[in-house]
Amino acid sequence: MKVSWFHEHGSPEVLVCEETTTPTPGPGEALVRVRATGVNHVDIDVRAGTSRVPIRFPHILGREFAGEIAALGPVSGDALDRQPVHSAGGLREGDRVWVSCRLPCGRCEFCISGRDNLCERGGYFGMDLPGGYAQYVTVPVSTLNPLATSVSFEQAAASQIAFGTAWHVLITRGGLRAGHTVLIQAAGSGIGSAAVQLARLAGAKVIATAGSVDKLERARELGAHHLINYRTDPQFSAQVMAITGGRGVDLVMEHVGGDLFTESLACLCIDGTMVTVGGHGGEVVPFDIIPFFRRQLKLVGSKNASIAELREVMSLIAQGRLAPVIDTVFPIEQAACAHQLVESRAFFGKVVLRC
Ligand SMILES: [Zn+2]
């Protein structure tokens, strides 16, 4: 099979497309013929060696992917009662599937309480487990989900992390409701473009920021009511206050960090909430405590999305109520070009590999 992997950390050119042995599914596993894989910014960090994630070389990236079941391994069973511990949920060879991007342990306090996004014992495809930058990958059958025929493999590969993360930020952590006003930072990114759509679906008024005129226009097409260019207007809190009649926004989705983090806090209404879910623009920021408690603000962290949330957003995509925005699809042989594009930030939505 073809695989795009890297034998050492470095620039995009360390990603090389080579032939390797197709893996064999073990008990309770399936062999998936990958058709499309989403490229995420964390892929860049893992490749460059800045992610602090321990990996073994050669490493296969690819956190979210979709394809077909090529083969099912033997059903694993308990030695005593011979009961199967996994089934493929009625899925069969040849079925179209999307693969959950994480493998929760199913036993810890977080998994048991439905907060499996916080599980620290499970695995992540493309990080501690081989990912989807390959034509075939073996996965536990518990990670398989049927893919509706209304959703293409490329769309499925572009949806899970962007919409799942946005759902967890806006709905679960941010408590977004109809009538709220929300500020969505970096609406040109995969998660930002997903958040604009989700916030509109939730009935919120959306203020979107981006760093270019083109990206702002695309955000408007996705449904954003108000647009702010944070490059030409770095002190954008004044504009947010003007748009909201001096009140401020109920919720900020912040995933950039640095100066945007600090300015975003100044955009909140009294008792407003800011959810933070990324910090590539600067991980350590100044923080003024006085307005924070006097305005009774809330700062909330957010991590990934639960499996239930992933299934919810994939269902909404299958119904056509949300639509992933795909900028470019590269063949797997050009994974290095895909990484160059993501690093350049000159794209809107998601970059996808066709395998
Ligand atoms: Zn767990």
Short mmCIF file of C-alpha atoms and ligand atoms in Angstrom, two decimals:
data_model
loop_
_atom_site.label_atom_id
_atom_site.label_comp_id
_atom_site.label_asym_id
_atom_site.label_seq_id
_atom_site.Cartn_x
_atom_site.Cartn_y
_atom_site.Cartn_z
CA MET A 1 0.00 0.00 0.00
CA LYS A 2 0.98 3.62 -0.41
CA VAL A 3 1.75 5.60 2.72
CA SER A 4 2.87 9.17 3.25
CA TRP A 5 5.04 9.14 6.36
CA PHE A 6 8.19 10.69 7.80
CA HIS A 7 11.36 9.13 9.17
CA GLU A 8 12.54 12.24 11.03
CA HIS A 9 11.10 15.53 12.25
CA GLY A 10 11.51 18.54 10.00
CA SER A 11 10.03 20.74 7.25
CA PRO A 12 7.19 19.49 4.96
CA GLU A 13 9.74 17.76 2.69
CA VAL A 14 10.36 15.04 5.30
CA LEU A 15 6.93 13.66 4.30
CA VAL A 16 7.65 10.98 1.70
CA CYS A 17 5.26 8.68 -0.16
CA GLU A 18 6.51 5.07 -0.07
CA GLU A 19 5.24 1.51 -0.43
CA THR A 20 4.83 -0.60 2.69
CA THR A 21 3.09 -3.79 3.77
CA THR A 22 -0.70 -3.57 4.15
CA PRO A 23 -1.55 -4.27 7.81
CA THR A 24 -3.69 -7.24 8.86
CA PRO A 25 -6.66 -6.69 11.19
CA GLY A 26 -6.37 -8.48 14.52
CA PRO A 27 -9.21 -9.67 16.76
CA GLY A 28 -11.88 -6.99 17.12
CA GLU A 29 -10.29 -4.87 14.37
CA ALA A 30 -11.20 -3.85 10.85
CA LEU A 31 -8.98 -3.02 7.89
CA VAL A 32 -10.19 0.25 6.40
CA ARG A 33 -9.42 1.24 2.80
CA VAL A 34 -8.87 4.94 3.44
CA ARG A 35 -10.31 7.18 0.70
CA ALA A 36 -9.79 10.62 2.27
CA THR A 37 -7.98 12.07 5.29
CA GLY A 38 -8.30 15.53 6.80
CA VAL A 39 -5.13 17.58 7.37
CA ASN A 40 -5.10 19.31 10.74
CA HIS A 41 -2.73 21.86 12.21
CA VAL A 42 -1.65 19.37 14.84
CA ASP A 43 -0.25 17.25 11.96
CA ILE A 44 2.18 20.09 11.28
CA ASP A 45 3.22 20.19 14.94
CA VAL A 46 3.74 16.42 15.15
CA ARG A 47 5.76 16.40 11.91
CA ALA A 48 7.89 19.37 12.99
CA GLY A 49 8.45 17.87 16.44
CA THR A 50 6.92 20.80 18.36
CA SER A 51 3.83 18.94 19.60
CA ARG A 52 5.43 17.26 22.64
CA VAL A 53 3.69 14.05 21.47
CA PRO A 54 6.03 11.02 21.67
CA ILE A 55 6.01 9.10 18.37
CA ARG A 56 7.97 6.28 16.73
CA PHE A 57 9.51 6.58 13.24
CA PRO A 58 8.37 6.17 10.56
CA HIS A 59 5.21 7.91 11.71
CA ILE A 60 1.85 7.93 9.90
CA LEU A 61 -0.19 11.10 10.50
CA GLY A 62 -3.92 11.52 9.90
CA ARG A 63 -6.39 12.11 12.74
CA GLU A 64 -9.68 11.95 10.80
CA PHE A 65 -10.40 9.74 7.82
CA ALA A 66 -13.13 7.94 5.94
CA GLY A 67 -13.24 5.00 3.55
CA GLU A 68 -14.58 1.49 3.17
CA ILE A 69 -14.27 -1.64 5.28
CA ALA A 70 -11.79 -3.81 3.36
CA ALA A 71 -11.79 -6.70 5.85
CA LEU A 72 -12.97 -7.56 9.35
CA GLY A 73 -10.60 -9.37 11.73
CA PRO A 74 -11.71 -12.30 13.87
CA VAL A 75 -14.26 -11.46 16.56
CA SER A 76 -12.45 -11.22 19.86
CA GLY A 77 -14.02 -13.21 22.68
CA ASP A 78 -13.69 -13.73 26.37
CA ALA A 79 -11.99 -17.05 27.12
CA LEU A 80 -14.61 -18.01 29.71
CA ASP A 81 -18.01 -17.22 28.26
CA ARG A 82 -17.07 -16.94 24.57
CA GLN A 83 -19.13 -13.76 24.31
CA PRO A 84 -17.83 -11.33 21.70
CA VAL A 85 -16.49 -8.14 23.29
CA HIS A 86 -16.72 -6.22 20.02
CA SER A 87 -19.01 -6.41 17.09
CA ALA A 88 -18.87 -4.26 13.98
CA GLY A 89 -22.32 -2.89 14.83
CA GLY A 90 -23.87 -4.59 11.83
CA LEU A 91 -21.29 -3.12 9.45
CA ARG A 92 -19.89 -5.41 6.77
CA GLU A 93 -17.01 -5.51 4.33
CA GLY A 94 -17.48 -2.92 1.60
CA ASP A 95 -19.54 -0.56 3.78
CA ARG A 96 -18.67 3.14 3.71
CA VAL A 97 -17.49 4.36 7.12
CA TRP A 98 -16.00 7.28 8.98
CA VAL A 99 -13.64 6.40 11.81
CA SER A 100 -13.93 8.16 15.18
CA CYS A 101 -10.74 10.19 15.58
CA ARG A 102 -10.17 8.91 19.11
CA LEU A 103 -10.26 5.59 20.89
CA PRO A 104 -11.59 6.15 24.44
CA CYS A 105 -10.68 3.52 27.06
CA GLY A 106 -14.36 3.05 28.00
CA ARG A 107 -13.52 2.45 31.66
CA CYS A 108 -12.26 5.67 33.27
CA GLU A 109 -14.47 8.16 35.15
CA PHE A 110 -14.66 10.39 32.07
CA CYS A 111 -15.68 7.64 29.66
CA ILE A 112 -18.31 6.33 32.09
CA SER A 113 -19.85 9.79 32.53
CA GLY A 114 -20.02 10.52 28.77
CA ARG A 115 -17.09 12.95 28.87
CA ASP A 116 -14.81 10.65 26.89
CA ASN A 117 -13.14 13.67 25.26
CA LEU A 118 -11.24 13.93 28.56
CA CYS A 119 -10.10 10.26 28.60
CA GLU A 120 -6.33 10.10 29.09
CA ARG A 121 -5.94 6.35 28.59
CA GLY A 122 -7.27 5.96 25.06
CA GLY A 123 -5.50 6.63 21.81
CA TYR A 124 -5.50 9.16 18.98
CA PHE A 125 -5.17 8.14 15.35
CA GLY A 126 -2.24 9.88 13.69
CA MET A 127 -0.56 10.47 17.04
CA ASP A 128 -0.05 7.43 19.26
CA LEU A 129 -1.90 5.19 16.73
CA PRO A 130 -1.13 5.01 12.96
CA GLY A 131 -3.35 7.47 11.10
CA GLY A 132 -4.99 7.98 7.74
CA TYR A 133 -2.09 9.23 5.58
CA ALA A 134 -2.15 5.71 4.11
CA GLN A 135 -4.29 3.62 1.79
CA TYR A 136 -5.06 1.12 4.55
CA VAL A 137 -5.21 1.31 8.34
CA THR A 138 -6.40 -1.16 10.97
CA VAL A 139 -8.81 0.22 13.57
CA PRO A 140 -10.86 -1.25 16.43
CA VAL A 141 -14.38 -1.92 15.13
CA SER A 142 -15.74 0.25 17.97
CA THR A 143 -14.38 3.30 16.07
CA LEU A 144 -16.38 2.54 12.89
CA ASN A 145 -19.45 4.60 12.04
CA PRO A 146 -21.66 4.21 8.96
CA LEU A 147 -21.15 7.00 6.41
CA ALA A 148 -24.32 8.28 4.74
CA THR A 149 -24.28 8.19 0.94
CA SER A 150 -25.13 11.91 0.97
CA VAL A 151 -21.65 12.65 2.39
CA SER A 152 -18.53 12.21 0.24
CA PHE A 153 -15.36 10.69 1.66
CA GLU A 154 -13.65 14.10 1.36
CA GLN A 155 -16.50 15.80 3.24
CA ALA A 156 -16.41 13.16 5.98
CA ALA A 157 -12.65 13.56 6.35
CA ALA A 158 -13.06 17.34 6.67
CA SER A 159 -15.89 17.33 9.21
CA GLN A 160 -15.19 15.45 12.39
CA ILE A 161 -12.61 17.58 14.15
CA ALA A 162 -13.78 20.97 12.87
CA PHE A 163 -17.48 20.52 13.64
CA GLY A 164 -16.96 18.30 16.69
CA THR A 165 -14.59 20.80 18.30
CA ALA A 166 -16.85 23.73 17.40
CA TRP A 167 -19.89 21.94 18.90
CA HIS A 168 -18.02 21.23 22.14
CA VAL A 169 -16.87 24.85 22.37
CA LEU A 170 -20.10 26.61 21.47
CA ILE A 171 -22.84 24.34 22.74
CA THR A 172 -21.35 22.19 25.51
CA ARG A 173 -18.76 24.51 27.07
CA GLY A 174 -20.12 27.89 25.94
CA GLY A 175 -23.85 27.24 26.49
CA LEU A 176 -24.73 29.05 23.25
CA ARG A 177 -28.45 29.62 22.81
CA ALA A 178 -30.76 31.29 20.31
CA GLY A 179 -30.59 35.06 20.69
CA HIS A 180 -27.02 35.11 22.00
CA THR A 181 -24.32 37.11 20.25
CA VAL A 182 -21.09 35.20 19.65
CA LEU A 183 -17.65 36.35 18.50
CA ILE A 184 -15.85 33.68 16.48
CA GLN A 185 -12.12 34.20 16.02
CA ALA A 186 -10.25 33.17 12.87
CA ALA A 187 -13.36 32.21 10.90
CA GLY A 188 -11.17 31.17 7.96
CA SER A 189 -9.85 28.10 9.76
CA GLY A 190 -11.51 24.69 9.69
CA ILE A 191 -12.90 25.07 13.21
CA GLY A 192 -13.81 28.74 12.62
CA SER A 193 -15.76 28.07 9.43
CA ALA A 194 -17.54 25.20 11.20
CA ALA A 195 -18.34 27.40 14.20
CA VAL A 196 -19.94 30.13 12.07
CA GLN A 197 -22.33 27.56 10.59
CA LEU A 198 -23.10 25.92 13.95
CA ALA A 199 -23.74 29.26 15.65
CA ARG A 200 -26.17 30.24 12.89
CA LEU A 201 -27.91 26.87 13.21
CA ALA A 202 -28.24 27.53 16.96
CA GLY A 203 -29.96 30.85 16.24
CA ALA A 204 -27.16 33.14 17.40
CA LYS A 205 -25.99 36.47 16.00
CA VAL A 206 -22.46 35.94 14.68
CA ILE A 207 -19.52 38.34 14.63
CA ALA A 208 -16.61 36.72 12.76
CA THR A 209 -12.99 37.80 12.57
CA ALA A 210 -10.34 36.88 10.00
CA GLY A 211 -7.03 38.25 8.78
CA SER A 212 -7.93 38.97 5.14
CA VAL A 213 -10.72 40.52 3.07
CA ASP A 214 -11.19 37.27 1.12
CA LYS A 215 -11.67 35.19 4.25
CA LEU A 216 -14.13 37.71 5.69
CA GLU A 217 -16.19 37.54 2.50
CA ARG A 218 -16.26 33.73 2.75
CA ALA A 219 -17.34 34.01 6.40
CA ARG A 220 -20.19 36.28 5.29
CA GLU A 221 -21.27 33.65 2.75
CA LEU A 222 -21.37 31.08 5.59
CA GLY A 223 -23.77 33.30 7.51
CA ALA A 224 -21.71 35.69 9.67
CA HIS A 225 -23.71 38.90 10.38
CA HIS A 226 -20.74 41.16 11.17
CA LEU A 227 -17.11 40.98 10.03
CA ILE A 228 -13.90 42.26 11.61
CA ASN A 229 -10.37 42.18 10.15
CA TYR A 230 -8.12 41.61 13.16
CA ARG A 231 -4.99 42.50 11.16
CA THR A 232 -6.13 45.98 10.12
CA ASP A 233 -8.00 46.50 13.43
CA PRO A 234 -6.02 44.79 16.22
CA GLN A 235 -8.00 46.75 18.87
CA PHE A 236 -11.23 45.23 17.61
CA SER A 237 -13.02 45.24 20.99
CA ALA A 238 -14.15 48.82 20.27
CA GLN A 239 -15.79 47.63 17.06
CA VAL A 240 -17.46 44.71 18.88
CA MET A 241 -18.82 47.12 21.50
CA ALA A 242 -20.14 49.41 18.74
CA ILE A 243 -21.85 46.48 16.97
CA THR A 244 -23.49 45.33 20.22
CA GLY A 245 -24.60 48.81 21.32
CA GLY A 246 -21.97 48.92 24.08
CA ARG A 247 -23.08 45.62 25.67
CA GLY A 248 -20.48 43.15 24.44
CA VAL A 249 -20.95 39.55 23.29
CA ASP A 250 -22.34 36.66 25.33
CA LEU A 251 -19.70 34.25 24.10
CA VAL A 252 -16.28 34.29 22.45
CA MET A 253 -14.76 31.28 20.74
CA GLU A 254 -11.02 31.91 21.00
CA HIS A 255 -8.54 29.50 19.44
CA VAL A 256 -5.66 31.74 18.37
CA GLY A 257 -4.02 32.95 21.59
CA GLY A 258 -1.54 35.83 21.90
CA ASP A 259 -2.93 39.35 21.42
CA LEU A 260 -6.28 37.99 20.18
CA PHE A 261 -6.84 36.27 23.53
CA THR A 262 -6.36 39.49 25.50
CA GLU A 263 -8.46 41.61 23.13
CA SER A 264 -11.19 38.97 23.06
CA LEU A 265 -11.73 39.20 26.83
CA ALA A 266 -12.51 42.89 26.38
CA CYS A 267 -15.33 41.98 23.96
CA LEU A 268 -17.42 40.11 26.55
CA CYS A 269 -20.63 41.39 28.08
CA ILE A 270 -21.04 41.38 31.86
CA ASP A 271 -21.25 37.72 32.95
CA GLY A 272 -20.06 36.66 29.47
CA THR A 273 -18.07 33.53 28.68
CA MET A 274 -14.89 33.01 26.68
CA VAL A 275 -14.03 29.47 25.64
CA THR A 276 -10.41 28.89 24.67
CA VAL A 277 -9.36 25.93 22.55
CA GLY A 278 -6.02 26.81 20.96
CA GLY A 279 -2.95 28.99 21.30
CA HIS A 280 -0.71 28.83 18.21
CA GLY A 281 -0.59 32.64 18.18
CA GLY A 282 0.98 32.81 21.65
CA GLU A 283 0.60 30.39 24.54
CA VAL A 284 1.48 32.74 27.44
CA VAL A 285 -0.61 35.92 27.65
CA PRO A 286 -1.01 38.87 30.05
CA PHE A 287 -4.19 38.74 32.13
CA ASP A 288 -5.84 41.68 33.92
CA ILE A 289 -7.61 40.22 36.97
CA ILE A 290 -9.58 43.33 38.01
CA PRO A 291 -12.02 43.66 35.07
CA PHE A 292 -12.27 39.89 35.01
CA PHE A 293 -13.94 39.58 38.41
CA ARG A 294 -15.66 42.96 38.42
CA ARG A 295 -17.48 42.06 35.20
CA GLN A 296 -17.98 38.48 36.48
CA LEU A 297 -16.47 36.96 33.36
CA LYS A 298 -15.99 33.26 32.78
CA LEU A 299 -12.95 31.72 31.08
CA VAL A 300 -13.51 28.10 30.07
CA GLY A 301 -11.16 25.56 28.53
CA SER A 302 -12.30 23.06 25.92
CA LYS A 303 -10.77 19.84 24.65
CA ASN A 304 -11.79 17.88 21.53
CA ALA A 305 -15.34 16.50 21.41
CA SER A 306 -17.00 13.43 22.85
CA ILE A 307 -17.84 10.52 20.57
CA ALA A 308 -21.54 11.37 21.05
CA GLU A 309 -20.86 14.93 19.87
CA LEU A 310 -18.93 13.66 16.84
CA ARG A 311 -21.90 11.47 15.88
CA GLU A 312 -24.29 14.40 16.38
CA VAL A 313 -22.40 16.70 14.00
CA MET A 314 -21.90 13.92 11.42
CA SER A 315 -25.66 13.32 11.53
CA LEU A 316 -26.33 17.04 10.89
CA ILE A 317 -23.89 16.93 7.95
CA ALA A 318 -25.63 13.85 6.53
CA GLN A 319 -28.93 15.81 6.77
CA GLY A 320 -27.36 18.71 4.86
CA ARG A 321 -27.83 21.14 7.77
CA LEU A 322 -24.05 21.70 8.07
CA ALA A 323 -21.54 21.57 5.24
CA PRO A 324 -17.77 21.25 5.57
CA VAL A 325 -15.79 23.83 3.64
CA ILE A 326 -13.00 22.16 1.65
CA ASP A 327 -10.30 24.42 0.23
CA THR A 328 -8.08 21.91 -1.61
CA VAL A 329 -7.84 18.14 -2.04
CA PHE A 330 -4.32 16.77 -2.63
CA PRO A 331 -3.40 13.21 -3.65
CA ILE A 332 -1.59 11.33 -0.89
CA GLU A 333 1.65 11.61 -2.88
CA GLN A 334 1.51 15.40 -2.34
CA ALA A 335 1.11 15.39 1.45
CA ALA A 336 4.12 17.73 1.69
CA CYS A 337 2.30 20.27 -0.54
CA ALA A 338 -0.78 19.96 1.68
CA HIS A 339 1.35 20.77 4.73
CA GLN A 340 2.93 23.77 2.95
CA LEU A 341 -0.54 25.13 2.23
CA VAL A 342 -1.71 24.66 5.83
CA GLU A 343 1.45 26.31 7.14
CA SER A 344 0.97 29.27 4.77
CA ARG A 345 -2.56 29.81 6.18
CA ALA A 346 -3.56 30.82 2.62
CA PHE A 347 -6.62 28.58 2.64
CA PHE A 348 -10.23 28.72 3.85
CA GLY A 349 -11.79 25.77 5.66
CA LYS A 350 -10.10 22.40 5.37
CA VAL A 351 -7.30 20.76 3.39
CA VAL A 352 -7.85 17.09 2.55
CA LEU A 353 -5.71 14.21 1.21
CA ARG A 354 -7.22 11.74 -1.25
CA CYS A 355 -5.78 8.30 -0.60
ZN ZN B 1 -11.45 6.58 29.39
#
